[in-house]
mmCIF file with all atom_site columns, C-alpha atoms in Angstrom:
data_model
loop_
_atom_site.group_PDB
_atom_site.id
_atom_site.type_symbol
_atom_site.label_atom_id
_atom_site.label_alt_id
_atom_site.label_comp_id
_atom_site.label_asym_id
_atom_site.label_entity_id
_atom_site.label_seq_id
_atom_site.pdbx_PDB_ins_code
_atom_site.Cartn_x
_atom_site.Cartn_y
_atom_site.Cartn_z
_atom_site.occupancy
_atom_site.B_iso_or_equiv
_atom_site.pdbx_formal_charge
_atom_site.auth_seq_id
_atom_site.auth_comp_id
_atom_site.auth_asym_id
_atom_site.auth_atom_id
_atom_site.pdbx_PDB_model_num
ATOM 1   C CA . UNK A 1 1   ? 0.000  0.000   0.000   1.00 0.00 ? 251 UNK A CA 1
ATOM 2   C CA . UNK A 1 2   ? 2.682  2.518   1.002   1.00 0.00 ? 252 UNK A CA 1
ATOM 3   C CA . UNK A 1 3   ? 5.026  1.579   -1.833  1.00 0.00 ? 253 UNK A CA 1
ATOM 4   C CA . UNK A 1 4   ? 2.086  1.655   -4.230  1.00 0.00 ? 254 UNK A CA 1
ATOM 5   C CA . UNK A 1 5   ? 1.417  5.285   -3.382  1.00 0.00 ? 255 UNK A CA 1
ATOM 6   C CA . UNK A 1 6   ? 4.986  6.230   -4.260  1.00 0.00 ? 256 UNK A CA 1
ATOM 7   C CA . UNK A 1 7   ? 4.922  4.058   -7.362  1.00 0.00 ? 257 UNK A CA 1
ATOM 8   C CA . UNK A 1 8   ? 1.777  5.826   -8.555  1.00 0.00 ? 258 UNK A CA 1
ATOM 9   C CA . UNK A 1 9   ? 3.685  9.112   -8.375  1.00 0.00 ? 259 UNK A CA 1
ATOM 10  C CA . UNK A 1 10  ? 6.757  7.671   -10.075 1.00 0.00 ? 260 UNK A CA 1
ATOM 11  C CA . UNK A 1 11  ? 4.688  6.322   -12.946 1.00 0.00 ? 261 UNK A CA 1
ATOM 12  C CA . UNK A 1 12  ? 2.704  9.526   -13.393 1.00 0.00 ? 262 UNK A CA 1
ATOM 13  C CA . UNK A 1 13  ? -0.667 8.118   -12.386 1.00 0.00 ? 263 UNK A CA 1
ATOM 14  C CA . UNK A 1 14  ? -0.863 10.802  -9.689  1.00 0.00 ? 264 UNK A CA 1
ATOM 15  C CA . UNK A 1 15  ? 1.137  14.010  -9.303  1.00 0.00 ? 265 UNK A CA 1
ATOM 16  C CA . UNK A 1 16  ? 4.224  13.923  -7.120  1.00 0.00 ? 266 UNK A CA 1
ATOM 17  C CA . UNK A 1 17  ? 3.497  15.119  -3.604  1.00 0.00 ? 267 UNK A CA 1
ATOM 18  C CA . UNK A 1 18  ? 6.865  15.239  -1.874  1.00 0.00 ? 268 UNK A CA 1
ATOM 19  C CA . UNK A 1 19  ? 5.438  15.063  1.648   1.00 0.00 ? 269 UNK A CA 1
ATOM 20  C CA . UNK A 1 20  ? 3.193  12.085  0.857   1.00 0.00 ? 270 UNK A CA 1
ATOM 21  C CA . UNK A 1 21  ? 6.074  10.360  -0.936  1.00 0.00 ? 271 UNK A CA 1
ATOM 22  C CA . UNK A 1 22  ? 8.477  11.008  1.939   1.00 0.00 ? 272 UNK A CA 1
ATOM 23  C CA . UNK A 1 23  ? 6.000  9.880   4.603   1.00 0.00 ? 273 UNK A CA 1
ATOM 24  C CA . UNK A 1 24  ? 5.214  6.671   2.729   1.00 0.00 ? 274 UNK A CA 1
ATOM 25  C CA . UNK A 1 25  ? 8.863  5.994   1.911   1.00 0.00 ? 275 UNK A CA 1
ATOM 26  C CA . UNK A 1 26  ? 9.705  6.238   5.609   1.00 0.00 ? 276 UNK A CA 1
ATOM 27  C CA . UNK A 1 27  ? 7.045  3.620   6.344   1.00 0.00 ? 277 UNK A CA 1
ATOM 28  C CA . UNK A 1 28  ? 8.392  1.380   3.569   1.00 0.00 ? 278 UNK A CA 1
ATOM 29  C CA . UNK A 1 29  ? 11.938 1.715   4.944   1.00 0.00 ? 279 UNK A CA 1
ATOM 30  C CA . UNK A 1 30  ? 10.750 0.797   8.443   1.00 0.00 ? 280 UNK A CA 1
ATOM 31  C CA . UNK A 1 31  ? 8.672  -2.119  7.187   1.00 0.00 ? 281 UNK A CA 1
ATOM 32  C CA . UNK A 1 32  ? 11.569 -3.479  5.144   1.00 0.00 ? 282 UNK A CA 1
ATOM 33  C CA . UNK A 1 33  ? 13.288 -4.451  8.389   1.00 0.00 ? 283 UNK A CA 1
ATOM 34  C CA . UNK A 1 34  ? 10.355 -6.310  9.939   1.00 0.00 ? 284 UNK A CA 1
ATOM 35  C CA . UNK A 1 35  ? 9.644  -9.643  8.238   1.00 0.00 ? 285 UNK A CA 1
ATOM 36  C CA . UNK A 1 36  ? 13.096 -11.172 8.399   1.00 0.00 ? 286 UNK A CA 1
ATOM 37  C CA . UNK A 1 37  ? 12.806 -12.439 11.983  1.00 0.00 ? 287 UNK A CA 1
ATOM 38  C CA . UNK A 1 38  ? 9.893  -14.605 10.860  1.00 0.00 ? 288 UNK A CA 1
ATOM 39  C CA . UNK A 1 39  ? 12.281 -16.772 8.848   1.00 0.00 ? 289 UNK A CA 1
ATOM 40  C CA . UNK A 1 40  ? 14.721 -17.891 11.523  1.00 0.00 ? 290 UNK A CA 1
ATOM 41  C CA . UNK A 1 41  ? 15.733 -21.437 12.369  1.00 0.00 ? 291 UNK A CA 1
ATOM 42  C CA . UNK A 1 42  ? 12.770 -23.752 12.867  1.00 0.00 ? 292 UNK A CA 1
ATOM 43  C CA . UNK A 1 43  ? 10.262 -21.454 11.203  1.00 0.00 ? 293 UNK A CA 1
ATOM 44  C CA . UNK A 1 44  ? 10.220 -23.689 8.139   1.00 0.00 ? 294 UNK A CA 1
ATOM 45  C CA . UNK A 1 45  ? 8.022  -26.233 9.916   1.00 0.00 ? 295 UNK A CA 1
ATOM 46  C CA . UNK A 1 46  ? 4.244  -26.147 9.801   1.00 0.00 ? 296 UNK A CA 1
ATOM 47  C CA . UNK A 1 47  ? 1.898  -23.442 8.723   1.00 0.00 ? 297 UNK A CA 1
ATOM 48  C CA . UNK A 1 48  ? 0.605  -22.419 5.345   1.00 0.00 ? 298 UNK A CA 1
ATOM 49  C CA . UNK A 1 49  ? 3.203  -20.290 3.612   1.00 0.00 ? 299 UNK A CA 1
ATOM 50  C CA . UNK A 1 50  ? 4.291  -19.076 0.203   1.00 0.00 ? 300 UNK A CA 1
ATOM 51  C CA . UNK A 1 51  ? 7.909  -19.242 1.335   1.00 0.00 ? 301 UNK A CA 1
ATOM 52  C CA . UNK A 1 52  ? 10.238 -21.470 -0.657  1.00 0.00 ? 302 UNK A CA 1
ATOM 53  C CA . UNK A 1 53  ? 12.520 -23.882 1.181   1.00 0.00 ? 303 UNK A CA 1
ATOM 54  C CA . UNK A 1 54  ? 15.487 -21.920 -0.209  1.00 0.00 ? 304 UNK A CA 1
ATOM 55  C CA . UNK A 1 55  ? 14.906 -19.332 2.528   1.00 0.00 ? 305 UNK A CA 1
ATOM 56  C CA . UNK A 1 56  ? 16.268 -21.853 4.993   1.00 0.00 ? 306 UNK A CA 1
ATOM 57  C CA . UNK A 1 57  ? 18.622 -23.820 2.767   1.00 0.00 ? 307 UNK A CA 1
ATOM 58  C CA . UNK A 1 58  ? 20.248 -20.694 1.306   1.00 0.00 ? 308 UNK A CA 1
ATOM 59  C CA . UNK A 1 59  ? 20.309 -18.419 4.340   1.00 0.00 ? 309 UNK A CA 1
ATOM 60  C CA . UNK A 1 60  ? 23.311 -16.386 3.141   1.00 0.00 ? 310 UNK A CA 1
ATOM 61  C CA . UNK A 1 61  ? 21.587 -15.571 -0.141  1.00 0.00 ? 311 UNK A CA 1
ATOM 62  C CA . UNK A 1 62  ? 18.366 -14.730 1.716   1.00 0.00 ? 312 UNK A CA 1
ATOM 63  C CA . UNK A 1 63  ? 20.246 -12.449 4.118   1.00 0.00 ? 313 UNK A CA 1
ATOM 64  C CA . UNK A 1 64  ? 21.894 -10.729 1.157   1.00 0.00 ? 314 UNK A CA 1
ATOM 65  C CA . UNK A 1 65  ? 18.455 -10.109 -0.363  1.00 0.00 ? 315 UNK A CA 1
ATOM 66  C CA . UNK A 1 66  ? 17.343 -8.660  2.969   1.00 0.00 ? 316 UNK A CA 1
ATOM 67  C CA . UNK A 1 67  ? 20.300 -6.309  3.105   1.00 0.00 ? 317 UNK A CA 1
ATOM 68  C CA . UNK A 1 68  ? 19.697 -5.142  -0.474  1.00 0.00 ? 318 UNK A CA 1
ATOM 69  C CA . UNK A 1 69  ? 16.046 -4.390  0.251   1.00 0.00 ? 319 UNK A CA 1
ATOM 70  C CA . UNK A 1 70  ? 16.846 -2.441  3.397   1.00 0.00 ? 320 UNK A CA 1
ATOM 71  C CA . UNK A 1 71  ? 19.540 -0.457  1.554   1.00 0.00 ? 321 UNK A CA 1
ATOM 72  C CA . UNK A 1 72  ? 17.246 0.349   -1.381  1.00 0.00 ? 322 UNK A CA 1
ATOM 73  C CA . UNK A 1 73  ? 14.423 1.484   0.888   1.00 0.00 ? 323 UNK A CA 1
ATOM 74  C CA . UNK A 1 74  ? 16.815 3.845   2.668   1.00 0.00 ? 324 UNK A CA 1
ATOM 75  C CA . UNK A 1 75  ? 17.699 5.290   -0.750  1.00 0.00 ? 325 UNK A CA 1
ATOM 76  C CA . UNK A 1 76  ? 13.989 5.500   -1.594  1.00 0.00 ? 326 UNK A CA 1
ATOM 77  C CA . UNK A 1 77  ? 13.290 7.474   1.572   1.00 0.00 ? 327 UNK A CA 1
ATOM 78  C CA . UNK A 1 78  ? 16.177 9.843   0.813   1.00 0.00 ? 328 UNK A CA 1
ATOM 79  C CA . UNK A 1 79  ? 15.027 10.319  -2.792  1.00 0.00 ? 329 UNK A CA 1
ATOM 80  C CA . UNK A 1 80  ? 11.453 10.989  -1.722  1.00 0.00 ? 330 UNK A CA 1
ATOM 81  C CA . UNK A 1 81  ? 12.635 13.711  0.637   1.00 0.00 ? 331 UNK A CA 1
ATOM 82  C CA . UNK A 1 82  ? 14.260 15.581  -2.269  1.00 0.00 ? 332 UNK A CA 1
ATOM 83  C CA . UNK A 1 83  ? 10.947 16.086  -4.025  1.00 0.00 ? 333 UNK A CA 1
ATOM 84  C CA . UNK A 1 84  ? 12.744 15.371  -7.299  1.00 0.00 ? 334 UNK A CA 1
ATOM 85  C CA . UNK A 1 85  ? 10.584 13.175  -9.528  1.00 0.00 ? 335 UNK A CA 1
ATOM 86  C CA . UNK A 1 86  ? 13.541 11.705  -11.432 1.00 0.00 ? 336 UNK A CA 1
ATOM 87  C CA . UNK A 1 87  ? 15.222 10.702  -8.167  1.00 0.00 ? 337 UNK A CA 1
ATOM 88  C CA . UNK A 1 88  ? 11.986 9.120   -6.955  1.00 0.00 ? 338 UNK A CA 1
ATOM 89  C CA . UNK A 1 89  ? 11.557 7.209   -10.235 1.00 0.00 ? 339 UNK A CA 1
ATOM 90  C CA . UNK A 1 90  ? 15.100 5.847   -10.029 1.00 0.00 ? 340 UNK A CA 1
ATOM 91  C CA . UNK A 1 91  ? 14.669 4.793   -6.408  1.00 0.00 ? 341 UNK A CA 1
ATOM 92  C CA . UNK A 1 92  ? 11.257 3.214   -7.045  1.00 0.00 ? 342 UNK A CA 1
ATOM 93  C CA . UNK A 1 93  ? 12.673 1.180   -9.927  1.00 0.00 ? 343 UNK A CA 1
ATOM 94  C CA . UNK A 1 94  ? 15.628 -0.033  -7.844  1.00 0.00 ? 344 UNK A CA 1
ATOM 95  C CA . UNK A 1 95  ? 13.458 -0.859  -4.831  1.00 0.00 ? 345 UNK A CA 1
ATOM 96  C CA . UNK A 1 96  ? 10.868 -2.692  -6.913  1.00 0.00 ? 346 UNK A CA 1
ATOM 97  C CA . UNK A 1 97  ? 13.623 -4.678  -8.619  1.00 0.00 ? 347 UNK A CA 1
ATOM 98  C CA . UNK A 1 98  ? 15.007 -5.732  -5.271  1.00 0.00 ? 348 UNK A CA 1
ATOM 99  C CA . UNK A 1 99  ? 11.553 -6.815  -4.078  1.00 0.00 ? 349 UNK A CA 1
ATOM 100 C CA . UNK A 1 100 ? 10.963 -8.785  -7.271  1.00 0.00 ? 350 UNK A CA 1
ATOM 101 C CA . UNK A 1 101 ? 14.336 -10.508 -7.155  1.00 0.00 ? 351 UNK A CA 1
ATOM 102 C CA . UNK A 1 102 ? 13.715 -11.707 -3.616  1.00 0.00 ? 352 UNK A CA 1
ATOM 103 C CA . UNK A 1 103 ? 10.169 -12.845 -4.360  1.00 0.00 ? 353 UNK A CA 1
ATOM 104 C CA . UNK A 1 104 ? 11.347 -14.660 -7.492  1.00 0.00 ? 354 UNK A CA 1
ATOM 105 C CA . UNK A 1 105 ? 14.035 -16.487 -5.530  1.00 0.00 ? 355 UNK A CA 1
ATOM 106 C CA . UNK A 1 106 ? 12.233 -17.113 -2.236  1.00 0.00 ? 356 UNK A CA 1
ATOM 107 C CA . UNK A 1 107 ? 8.460  -16.937 -2.698  1.00 0.00 ? 357 UNK A CA 1
ATOM 108 C CA . UNK A 1 108 ? 6.149  -19.431 -4.364  1.00 0.00 ? 358 UNK A CA 1
ATOM 109 C CA . UNK A 1 109 ? 3.508  -17.994 -6.664  1.00 0.00 ? 359 UNK A CA 1
#
């Protein structure tokens, strides 16, 4: 939801509102740090999940994906604060690519 608001600005569906973009980017950056604890040792057992087993069998790669996402969302928040549409577009593209790469590698459809 929060990323979608920024993406709508980056793609021209709605006008850029620097404050709305910055506020939502801050939420996205905070949220990017939250889900990783849910994938610790033993969390691969039980429950209905879209998570691939590679999360647990390739922990180093998963951690690297985590670090990339966190880094890109920090850049997104900084870009949003500039109010510069080109900077926001670049950061949205990089952040979305990082999300997609992780989902492609670690999430079942």
